[in-house]
Amino acid sequence: MLAAGGQFVSERKAPGIVPALENGIAIIAYLNRKAPRPAGLAEISSTIGISKSHCHSLLKTLTHFDWLSFDEETKTYRLHSGIISDASSLLNSPIINVIRPLLSELVQRLELPCVLSEPMSDDSFVVIDRINAHHIMEVSFPVGHRFSRNAAAQMRAYLAWQNPERIDRWMQDWNPVAYTETTVIDPATLRAEIGATRRRGWARSVGEFTEGLMALALPIFDRSGQVAYIFNLSSLVNTLLPREEQVAREMQRTAAQIHRALAARVPLDFPT
């Protein structure tokens, strides 16, 4: 399914079991990617590839349950708070309740915004939480926003401490996207950067995903040793680059606190 500008609504192919449900999910995914901009019936139906009548029925149903809101003047739809209410347990899981205060302390110390995302089965990353620093550049990605598997900082943080077989499988399905002039799109260069990330002890993206922005990222492991979440801090390149090592050390310190609190199993060479 294609979205405006040739972007896929979902990176996962629908199984074709319950088409109406799949179309409803596609609508939610599309509006989530467009946020904060709304979309009208014609745009949504053509993007998802369904009839206007079927799309209108789905939109009315989602609006009834407050998953979407409808603007009478502009005749457009956007995500509404009902979807968060009905999925509130995800935002209040025991693990998140451990992670959130430690990330909040990190943000206060460094005065840099933080995003917590969860790796998905299609290798994308969904925003679970975001913490903004006061009077500093804010993160605009909403909870539920899905980052592509090509999001440089998250991707490298996820892959760097994986075994070679997992990295090979990921690379087999890799379709490079040049978001900026500095985006790595060569397989050999990417493999080298994944290795450098592990040796360095943190993932970095300098203007590769968004022009002029820099991000540092680290994984959070669970008790089985799997990557459960990724957290990253970001700012303008000229703000973060001079502070990179100091910020990275503080992030490593926070990751160690989280792992101790979760009794997580981390790789032997992961920074502590």
Coordinates of C-alpha atoms in Angstrom, one line a residue:
M1 CA 0.0 0.0 0.0
L2 CA 1.4 3.4 -1.1
A3 CA 1.1 6.7 0.6
A4 CA 1.5 10.1 -0.8
G5 CA 4.9 10.7 -2.3
G6 CA 5.5 7.0 -2.8
Q7 CA 5.9 6.2 0.9
F8 CA 4.5 2.9 2.1
V9 CA 1.8 3.1 4.7
S10 CA 3.1 -0.1 6.3
E11 CA 6.4 -1.9 5.7
R12 CA 4.6 -5.2 6.4
K13 CA 2.6 -7.0 3.8
A14 CA -1.0 -7.6 4.9
P15 CA -1.9 -11.3 5.3
G16 CA -5.3 -10.9 3.6
I17 CA -7.2 -12.7 6.4
V18 CA -9.5 -9.9 7.5
P19 CA -9.4 -7.1 4.8
A20 CA -11.6 -4.6 6.7
L21 CA -9.4 -4.8 9.8
E22 CA -6.3 -4.5 7.7
N23 CA -7.7 -1.4 5.9
G24 CA -8.5 0.1 9.3
I25 CA -5.0 -0.5 10.5
A26 CA -3.6 1.0 7.3
I27 CA -5.7 4.1 7.9
I28 CA -4.4 4.5 11.4
A29 CA -0.8 4.0 10.2
Y30 CA -1.2 6.5 7.4
L31 CA -2.6 9.2 9.6
N32 CA 0.1 8.5 12.2
R33 CA 2.8 9.1 9.6
K34 CA 1.1 12.3 8.4
A35 CA 0.8 13.7 11.9
P36 CA 0.3 16.5 12.8
R37 CA -1.3 17.1 9.4
P38 CA -4.8 15.7 8.9
A39 CA -6.2 14.0 5.8
G40 CA -9.5 13.9 4.0
L41 CA -11.6 11.0 2.7
A42 CA -10.4 11.2 -0.9
E43 CA -6.7 11.3 0.0
I44 CA -7.1 8.4 2.5
S45 CA -9.1 6.2 0.2
S46 CA -6.8 6.7 -2.8
T47 CA -3.7 6.1 -0.6
I48 CA -5.0 2.9 1.0
G49 CA -6.4 1.8 -2.3
I50 CA -10.1 1.2 -1.3
S51 CA -13.4 2.7 -2.4
K52 CA -14.6 5.9 -0.8
S53 CA -17.8 4.2 0.6
H54 CA -15.8 1.5 2.3
C55 CA -13.2 4.0 3.6
H56 CA -16.0 6.3 4.9
S57 CA -17.5 3.5 6.8
L58 CA -14.2 2.7 8.4
L59 CA -13.5 6.3 9.2
K60 CA -17.0 6.7 10.9
T61 CA -16.3 3.6 13.0
L62 CA -12.9 4.8 14.1
T63 CA -14.3 8.2 14.9
H64 CA -17.2 6.7 16.9
F65 CA -14.7 5.0 19.2
D66 CA -12.6 8.2 19.4
W67 CA -9.6 6.7 17.6
L68 CA -10.0 9.5 15.1
S69 CA -11.3 13.0 15.3
F70 CA -13.2 14.7 12.4
D71 CA -13.1 18.4 11.6
E72 CA -16.4 19.5 10.2
E73 CA -15.0 22.6 8.6
T74 CA -12.1 21.1 6.8
K75 CA -13.6 17.6 6.4
T76 CA -10.4 16.0 7.5
Y77 CA -9.4 13.3 10.0
R78 CA -6.6 12.9 12.5
L79 CA -5.7 10.5 15.2
H80 CA -7.5 11.1 18.5
S81 CA -6.8 10.2 22.1
G82 CA -9.1 7.2 22.3
I83 CA -6.5 5.1 20.7
I84 CA -4.0 5.9 23.5
S85 CA -6.7 5.2 26.1
D86 CA -7.5 1.8 24.7
A87 CA -3.8 0.9 24.6
S88 CA -2.9 2.6 27.8
S89 CA -1.4 -0.6 29.4
L90 CA 1.4 -0.5 26.8
L91 CA 2.4 2.9 28.1
N92 CA 2.3 1.8 31.8
S93 CA 4.0 -1.5 31.6
P94 CA 6.3 -2.4 34.5
I95 CA 9.4 -2.1 32.3
I96 CA 8.4 1.4 30.9
N97 CA 7.8 2.5 34.5
V98 CA 11.3 1.6 35.3
I99 CA 12.8 3.2 32.2
R100 CA 10.9 6.5 32.1
P101 CA 12.2 8.1 35.3
L102 CA 15.8 7.2 34.5
L103 CA 15.5 8.7 31.0
S104 CA 13.8 11.8 32.5
E105 CA 16.8 12.3 34.8
L106 CA 19.1 11.9 31.8
V107 CA 17.2 14.6 29.9
Q108 CA 17.3 16.9 32.8
R109 CA 21.1 16.5 33.2
L110 CA 22.0 17.0 29.6
E111 CA 19.1 19.2 28.5
L112 CA 18.6 17.2 25.3
P113 CA 15.3 15.6 24.1
C114 CA 15.0 11.8 24.2
V115 CA 12.9 9.3 22.2
L116 CA 12.3 5.7 23.4
S117 CA 11.3 3.3 20.6
E118 CA 10.6 -0.4 20.3
P119 CA 11.9 -2.6 17.5
M120 CA 9.1 -4.2 15.5
S121 CA 9.0 -7.6 13.7
D122 CA 9.5 -5.7 10.3
D123 CA 12.6 -4.1 11.7
S124 CA 11.0 -0.6 12.0
F125 CA 10.9 1.3 15.3
V126 CA 7.8 2.6 17.0
V127 CA 7.9 5.5 19.4
I128 CA 6.8 4.4 22.9
D129 CA 7.7 7.5 24.8
R130 CA 9.4 10.9 24.3
I131 CA 10.8 13.3 26.9
N132 CA 11.5 16.9 26.0
A133 CA 13.9 19.2 27.7
H134 CA 12.5 22.6 28.8
H135 CA 13.3 25.6 26.6
I136 CA 15.3 23.3 24.3
M137 CA 14.5 22.0 20.8
E138 CA 11.5 19.6 21.2
V139 CA 11.0 16.2 19.6
S140 CA 7.8 16.4 17.5
F141 CA 7.4 12.7 16.7
P142 CA 4.2 11.5 18.5
V143 CA 3.9 8.3 20.5
G144 CA 3.1 5.6 18.0
H145 CA 5.2 7.1 15.2
R146 CA 6.9 4.4 13.2
F147 CA 10.5 5.0 12.1
S148 CA 11.8 3.2 9.1
R149 CA 14.3 0.3 9.6
N150 CA 16.7 2.8 7.9
A151 CA 16.6 5.3 10.7
A152 CA 20.4 5.4 11.1
A153 CA 20.9 5.8 14.9
Q154 CA 18.2 3.3 16.0
M155 CA 19.2 0.8 13.3
R156 CA 22.8 0.8 14.3
A157 CA 22.1 0.7 18.0
Y158 CA 19.8 -2.3 17.4
L159 CA 22.2 -4.2 15.1
A160 CA 25.6 -3.5 16.7
W161 CA 25.4 -6.1 19.5
Q162 CA 23.6 -8.7 17.4
N163 CA 25.3 -11.9 16.2
P164 CA 26.7 -12.0 12.7
E165 CA 23.8 -14.2 11.5
R166 CA 21.2 -11.7 12.5
I167 CA 23.1 -8.9 10.9
D168 CA 23.4 -10.9 7.7
R169 CA 19.6 -11.6 7.6
W170 CA 18.9 -7.9 8.2
M171 CA 21.3 -6.9 5.3
Q172 CA 19.6 -9.4 2.9
D173 CA 16.4 -7.4 3.1
W174 CA 18.0 -4.0 3.2
N175 CA 16.8 -1.4 0.7
P176 CA 18.9 1.7 1.2
V177 CA 17.2 5.1 1.3
A178 CA 19.3 8.2 0.8
Y179 CA 17.6 10.7 3.2
T180 CA 20.4 13.2 2.9
E181 CA 23.7 13.5 1.0
T182 CA 25.5 11.9 3.9
T183 CA 23.3 8.8 4.4
V184 CA 25.2 5.6 4.2
I185 CA 23.8 3.5 1.3
D186 CA 26.8 1.2 0.6
P187 CA 26.5 -2.3 2.2
A188 CA 30.2 -2.5 3.0
T189 CA 30.3 0.9 4.6
L190 CA 27.2 0.1 6.7
R191 CA 28.7 -3.1 8.0
A192 CA 31.8 -1.2 8.9
E193 CA 29.8 1.4 10.8
I194 CA 27.9 -1.3 12.6
G195 CA 31.2 -2.8 13.8
A196 CA 32.5 0.7 14.7
T197 CA 29.3 1.3 16.7
R198 CA 30.0 -1.8 18.8
R199 CA 33.7 -0.9 19.4
R200 CA 32.8 2.8 20.1
G201 CA 30.1 1.9 22.5
W202 CA 27.2 4.0 21.1
A203 CA 25.4 4.5 17.8
R204 CA 25.6 7.9 16.0
S205 CA 24.0 9.6 13.1
V206 CA 25.3 12.9 11.9
G207 CA 22.9 14.5 9.4
E208 CA 22.2 11.1 7.8
F209 CA 18.5 10.8 8.6
T210 CA 17.6 14.5 8.8
E211 CA 19.8 17.3 7.4
G212 CA 21.5 19.3 10.2
L213 CA 20.4 17.0 13.0
M214 CA 22.5 14.6 15.0
A215 CA 21.4 11.6 17.2
L216 CA 23.1 9.2 19.6
A217 CA 21.5 5.9 20.5
L218 CA 21.8 2.9 22.7
P219 CA 19.8 -0.4 23.0
I220 CA 18.1 -1.5 26.2
F221 CA 18.3 -5.3 26.7
D222 CA 15.7 -7.5 28.5
R223 CA 16.3 -10.5 30.8
S224 CA 16.7 -12.8 27.8
G225 CA 19.4 -10.7 26.2
Q226 CA 17.2 -9.4 23.4
V227 CA 17.0 -5.7 22.4
A228 CA 13.7 -4.6 24.0
Y229 CA 14.0 -0.8 23.3
I230 CA 16.2 1.8 21.8
F231 CA 16.7 5.3 23.3
N232 CA 18.3 8.2 21.5
L233 CA 19.1 11.8 22.2
S234 CA 19.2 14.4 19.4
S235 CA 20.0 18.0 18.7
L236 CA 21.5 20.2 16.0
V237 CA 24.8 18.9 14.7
N238 CA 26.7 22.0 15.9
T239 CA 25.2 21.6 19.3
L240 CA 25.6 17.9 19.9
L241 CA 28.9 17.1 18.0
P242 CA 31.2 19.0 20.4
R243 CA 29.5 17.2 23.3
E244 CA 29.3 13.8 21.8
E245 CA 31.6 11.9 24.1
Q246 CA 30.2 13.5 27.3
V247 CA 26.6 12.8 26.2
A248 CA 27.5 9.2 25.2
R249 CA 29.1 8.5 28.6
E250 CA 26.0 9.8 30.4
M251 CA 23.8 7.6 28.1
Q252 CA 25.9 4.6 28.9
R253 CA 25.6 5.4 32.6
T254 CA 21.8 5.5 32.3
A255 CA 21.7 2.3 30.2
A256 CA 23.7 0.6 33.0
Q257 CA 21.2 1.8 35.6
I258 CA 18.3 0.6 33.6
H259 CA 19.9 -2.8 33.0
R260 CA 20.5 -3.3 36.7
A261 CA 17.0 -2.3 37.6
L262 CA 15.6 -4.8 35.0
A263 CA 18.1 -7.6 35.8
A264 CA 18.8 -7.6 32.1
R265 CA 21.3 -9.8 30.4
V266 CA 23.7 -7.7 28.3
P267 CA 26.5 -8.6 26.0
L268 CA 29.9 -9.0 27.7
D269 CA 31.3 -6.1 25.6
F270 CA 28.4 -3.7 26.2
P271 CA 29.5 -0.6 28.0
T272 CA 28.7 -0.5 31.7

